[in-house]
Short mmCIF file of C-alpha atoms in Angstrom, two decimals:
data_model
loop_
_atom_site.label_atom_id
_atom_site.label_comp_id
_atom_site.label_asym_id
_atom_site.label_seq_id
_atom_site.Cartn_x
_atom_site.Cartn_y
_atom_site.Cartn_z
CA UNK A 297 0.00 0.00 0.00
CA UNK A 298 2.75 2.37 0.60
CA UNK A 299 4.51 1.72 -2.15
CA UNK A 300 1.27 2.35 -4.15
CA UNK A 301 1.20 5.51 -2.14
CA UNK A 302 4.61 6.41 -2.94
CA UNK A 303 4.14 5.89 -6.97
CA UNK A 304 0.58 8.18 -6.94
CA UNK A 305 2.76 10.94 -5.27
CA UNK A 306 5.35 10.70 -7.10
CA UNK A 307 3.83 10.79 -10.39
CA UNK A 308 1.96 13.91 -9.36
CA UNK A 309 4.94 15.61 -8.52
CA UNK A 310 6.36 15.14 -11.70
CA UNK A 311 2.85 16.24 -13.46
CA UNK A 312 3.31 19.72 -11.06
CA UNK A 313 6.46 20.13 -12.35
CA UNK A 314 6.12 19.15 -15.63
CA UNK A 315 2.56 21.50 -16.04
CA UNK A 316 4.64 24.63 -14.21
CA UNK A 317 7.21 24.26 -16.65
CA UNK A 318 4.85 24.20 -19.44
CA UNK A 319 3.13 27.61 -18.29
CA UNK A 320 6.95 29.85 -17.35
CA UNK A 321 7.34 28.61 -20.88
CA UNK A 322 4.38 30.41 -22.65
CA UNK A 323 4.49 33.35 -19.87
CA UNK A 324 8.32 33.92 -20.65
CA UNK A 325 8.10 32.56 -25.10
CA UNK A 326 8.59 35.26 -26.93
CA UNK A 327 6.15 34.75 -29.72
CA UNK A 328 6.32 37.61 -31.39
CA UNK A 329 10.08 37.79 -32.06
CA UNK A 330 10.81 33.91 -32.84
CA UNK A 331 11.24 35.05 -36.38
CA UNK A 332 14.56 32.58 -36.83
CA UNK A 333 12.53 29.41 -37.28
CA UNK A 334 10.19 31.17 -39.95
CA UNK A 335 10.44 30.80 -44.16
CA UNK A 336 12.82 33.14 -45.35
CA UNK A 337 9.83 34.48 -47.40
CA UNK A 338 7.47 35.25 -44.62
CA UNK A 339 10.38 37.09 -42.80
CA UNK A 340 10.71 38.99 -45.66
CA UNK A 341 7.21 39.91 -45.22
CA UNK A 342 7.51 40.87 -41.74
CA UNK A 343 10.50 43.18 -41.95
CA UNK A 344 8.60 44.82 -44.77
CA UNK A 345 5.26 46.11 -42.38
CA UNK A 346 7.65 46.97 -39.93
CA UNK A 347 7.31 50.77 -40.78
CA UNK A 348 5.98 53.80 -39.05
CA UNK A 349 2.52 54.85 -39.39
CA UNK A 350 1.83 57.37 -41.93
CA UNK A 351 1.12 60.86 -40.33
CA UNK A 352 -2.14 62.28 -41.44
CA UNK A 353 -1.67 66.25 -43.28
CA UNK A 354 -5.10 67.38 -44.20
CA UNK A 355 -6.03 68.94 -47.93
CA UNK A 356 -5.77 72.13 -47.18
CA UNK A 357 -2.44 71.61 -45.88
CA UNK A 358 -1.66 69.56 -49.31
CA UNK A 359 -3.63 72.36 -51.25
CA UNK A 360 -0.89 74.93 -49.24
CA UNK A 361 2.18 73.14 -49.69
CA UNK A 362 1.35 72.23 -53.40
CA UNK A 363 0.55 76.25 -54.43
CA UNK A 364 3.97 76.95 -52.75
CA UNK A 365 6.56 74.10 -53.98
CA UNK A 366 6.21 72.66 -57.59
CA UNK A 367 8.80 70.30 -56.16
CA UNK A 368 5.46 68.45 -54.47
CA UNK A 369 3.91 68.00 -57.30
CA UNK A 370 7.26 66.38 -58.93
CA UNK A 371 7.16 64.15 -56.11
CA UNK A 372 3.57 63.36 -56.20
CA UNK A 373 3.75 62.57 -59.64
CA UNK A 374 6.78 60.02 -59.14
CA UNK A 375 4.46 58.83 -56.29
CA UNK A 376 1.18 58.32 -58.59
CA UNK A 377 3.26 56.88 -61.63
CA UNK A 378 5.42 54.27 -60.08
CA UNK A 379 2.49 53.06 -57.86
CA UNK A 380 0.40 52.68 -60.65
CA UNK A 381 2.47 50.50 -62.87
CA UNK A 382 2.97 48.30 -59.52
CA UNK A 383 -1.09 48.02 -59.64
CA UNK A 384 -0.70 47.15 -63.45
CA UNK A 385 1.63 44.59 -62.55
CA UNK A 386 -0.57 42.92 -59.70
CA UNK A 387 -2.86 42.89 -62.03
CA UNK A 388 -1.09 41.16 -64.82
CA UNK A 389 0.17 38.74 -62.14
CA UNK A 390 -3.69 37.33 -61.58
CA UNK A 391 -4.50 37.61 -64.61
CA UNK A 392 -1.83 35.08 -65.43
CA UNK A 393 -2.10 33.26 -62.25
CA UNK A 394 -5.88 32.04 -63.21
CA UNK A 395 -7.66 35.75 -62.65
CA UNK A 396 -10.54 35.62 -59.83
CA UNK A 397 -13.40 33.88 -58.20
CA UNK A 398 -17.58 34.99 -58.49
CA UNK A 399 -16.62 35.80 -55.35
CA UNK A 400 -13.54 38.05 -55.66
CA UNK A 401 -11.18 35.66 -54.41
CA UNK A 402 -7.85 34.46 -56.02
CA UNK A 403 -8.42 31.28 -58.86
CA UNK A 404 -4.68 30.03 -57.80
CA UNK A 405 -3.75 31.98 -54.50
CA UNK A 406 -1.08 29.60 -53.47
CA UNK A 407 0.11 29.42 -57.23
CA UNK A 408 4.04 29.81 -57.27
CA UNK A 409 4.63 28.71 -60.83
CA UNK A 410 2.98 31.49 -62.60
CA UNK A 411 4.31 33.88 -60.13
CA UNK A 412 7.98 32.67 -60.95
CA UNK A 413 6.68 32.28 -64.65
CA UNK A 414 5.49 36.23 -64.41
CA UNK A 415 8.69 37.61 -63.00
CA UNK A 416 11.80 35.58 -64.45
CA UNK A 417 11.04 33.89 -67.50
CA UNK A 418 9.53 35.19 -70.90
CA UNK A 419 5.64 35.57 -70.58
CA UNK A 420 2.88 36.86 -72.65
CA UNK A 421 2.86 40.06 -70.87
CA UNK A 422 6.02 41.24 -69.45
CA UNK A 423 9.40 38.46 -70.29
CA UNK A 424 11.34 38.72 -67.24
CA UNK A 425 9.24 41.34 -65.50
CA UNK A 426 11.80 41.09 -62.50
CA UNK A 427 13.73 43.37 -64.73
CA UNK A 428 11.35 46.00 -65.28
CA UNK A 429 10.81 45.64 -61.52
CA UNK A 430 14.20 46.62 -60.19
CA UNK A 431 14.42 49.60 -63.28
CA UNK A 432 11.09 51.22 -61.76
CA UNK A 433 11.98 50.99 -58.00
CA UNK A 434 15.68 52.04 -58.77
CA UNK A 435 14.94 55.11 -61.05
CA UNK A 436 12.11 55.81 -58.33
CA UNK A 437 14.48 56.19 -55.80
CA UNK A 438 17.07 57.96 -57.22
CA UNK A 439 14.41 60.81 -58.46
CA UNK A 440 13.19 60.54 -55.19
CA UNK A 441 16.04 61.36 -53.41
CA UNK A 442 17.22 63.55 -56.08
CA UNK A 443 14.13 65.90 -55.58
CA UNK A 444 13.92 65.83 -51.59
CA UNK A 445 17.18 65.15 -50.58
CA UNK A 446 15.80 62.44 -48.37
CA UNK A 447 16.59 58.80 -47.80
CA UNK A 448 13.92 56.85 -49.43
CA UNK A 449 12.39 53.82 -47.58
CA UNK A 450 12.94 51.19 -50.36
CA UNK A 451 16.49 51.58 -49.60
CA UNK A 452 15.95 49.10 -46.63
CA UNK A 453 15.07 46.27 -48.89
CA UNK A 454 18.27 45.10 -50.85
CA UNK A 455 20.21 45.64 -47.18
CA UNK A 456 17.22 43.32 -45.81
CA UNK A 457 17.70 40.95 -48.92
CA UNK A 458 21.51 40.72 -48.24
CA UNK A 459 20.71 38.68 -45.50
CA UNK A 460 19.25 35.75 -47.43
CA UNK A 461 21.85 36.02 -50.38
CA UNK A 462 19.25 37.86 -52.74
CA UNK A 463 20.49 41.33 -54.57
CA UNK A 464 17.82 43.40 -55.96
CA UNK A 465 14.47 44.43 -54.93
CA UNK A 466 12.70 41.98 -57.22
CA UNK A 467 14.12 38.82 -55.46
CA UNK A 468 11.23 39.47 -52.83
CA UNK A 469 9.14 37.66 -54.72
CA UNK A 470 11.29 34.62 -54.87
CA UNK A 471 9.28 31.79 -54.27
CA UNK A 472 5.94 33.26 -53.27
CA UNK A 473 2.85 32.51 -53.90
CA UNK A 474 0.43 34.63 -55.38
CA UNK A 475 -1.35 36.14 -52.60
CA UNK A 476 2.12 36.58 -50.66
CA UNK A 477 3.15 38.38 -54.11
CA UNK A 478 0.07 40.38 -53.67
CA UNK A 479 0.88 41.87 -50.30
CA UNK A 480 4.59 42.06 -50.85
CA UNK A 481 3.61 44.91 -54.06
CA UNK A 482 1.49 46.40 -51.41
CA UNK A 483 3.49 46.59 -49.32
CA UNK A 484 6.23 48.67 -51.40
CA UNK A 485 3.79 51.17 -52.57
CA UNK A 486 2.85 51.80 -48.92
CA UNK A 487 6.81 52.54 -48.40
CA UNK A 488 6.63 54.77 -51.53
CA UNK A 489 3.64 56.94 -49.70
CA UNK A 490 5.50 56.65 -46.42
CA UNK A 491 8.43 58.59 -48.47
CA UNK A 492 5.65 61.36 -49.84
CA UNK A 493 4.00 61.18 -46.44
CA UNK A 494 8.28 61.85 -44.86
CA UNK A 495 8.80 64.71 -47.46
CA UNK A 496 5.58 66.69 -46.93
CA UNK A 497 6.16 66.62 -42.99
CA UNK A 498 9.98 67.89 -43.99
CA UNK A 499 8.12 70.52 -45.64
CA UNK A 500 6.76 71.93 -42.95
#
């Protein structure tokens, strides 16, 4: 009997332990920051929302600053023009991926083929588009910081890329699927605004 005693105790001990273990363990886990055991590709993603938030300035302090510096409207433009051929490009990029659902959703969202297809080899609508890519985002930010004299935000990305052997901006979409290709472009334009949102606060 006491040895039955003895065994009950003991293996409730060791559940105490074991269970208090378990819970320091997701009290002190990090969650957040265990980025090392991630894809490559979803890190990339993370490091590229890590950005400020974008500063509100009303219209009439737009309608102000653009009456008094035609350098704005430069900017702006670069702004509204590289953005726009990134939208063409998303678009081109569903299109060949399988377009959408009735409902709006993505025909191939977790297509990687096309999305390699659409950037580095010869397609129907742009061959090697990865090309075209790294022209628009390098002229962008050498007319960007040409105009405001400010460090643009896109420079982060080929330091980030350095980090997982990758070059130029338009290795960001190595190996992702559509919808990660999706947000990654989105993600890029919203550094683009972040650098119009930077230079109209400079402004001021």
């Amino acid at each position: 009997m006491k040895k039955i005693i003895f065994v009950i105790v003991s293996v409730l001990l060791i559940l105490s332990l074991f269970f208090n273990f378990v819970f320091f363990y997701i009290l002190r886990y990090d969650w957040d920051w265990e980025k090392d055991k991630l894809q490559d590709k979803t890190r990339i993603l993370y490091y590229l929302t890590n950005d400020v938030r974008l500063d509100v300035i009303n219209d009439k302090q737009l309608e102000n600053m653009s009456a008094s510096n035609g350098i704005l409207n430069k900017v702006d433009s670069l702004k509204t023009a590289s953005n726009d051929t990134l939208t063409i490009i998303q678009e081109e990029l569903v299109a060949m991926s399988g377009g959408y659902l009735f409902n709006g959703n993505y025909v191939n969202p977790k297509a990687k083929t096309y999305v390699k297809r659409y950037f580095y080899e010869e397609n129907f609508y742009r061959p090697y588009a990865y090309k075209e890519v790294d022209s628009l985002l390098s002229n962008y930010i050498a007319n960007y910081e040409r105009l405001t004299n400010l460090k643009s935000e896109l420079n982060a990305i080929p330091v980030m890329l350095s980090g997982y052997k990758r070059n130029s901006v338009s290795d960001i979409f190595y190996d992702l699927t559509l919808s990660e290709s999706m947000i990654a472009i989105s993600l890029i334009q919203t550094k683009i605004e972040i650098d119009f949102n930077n230079y109209m606060h400079n402004m001021k």
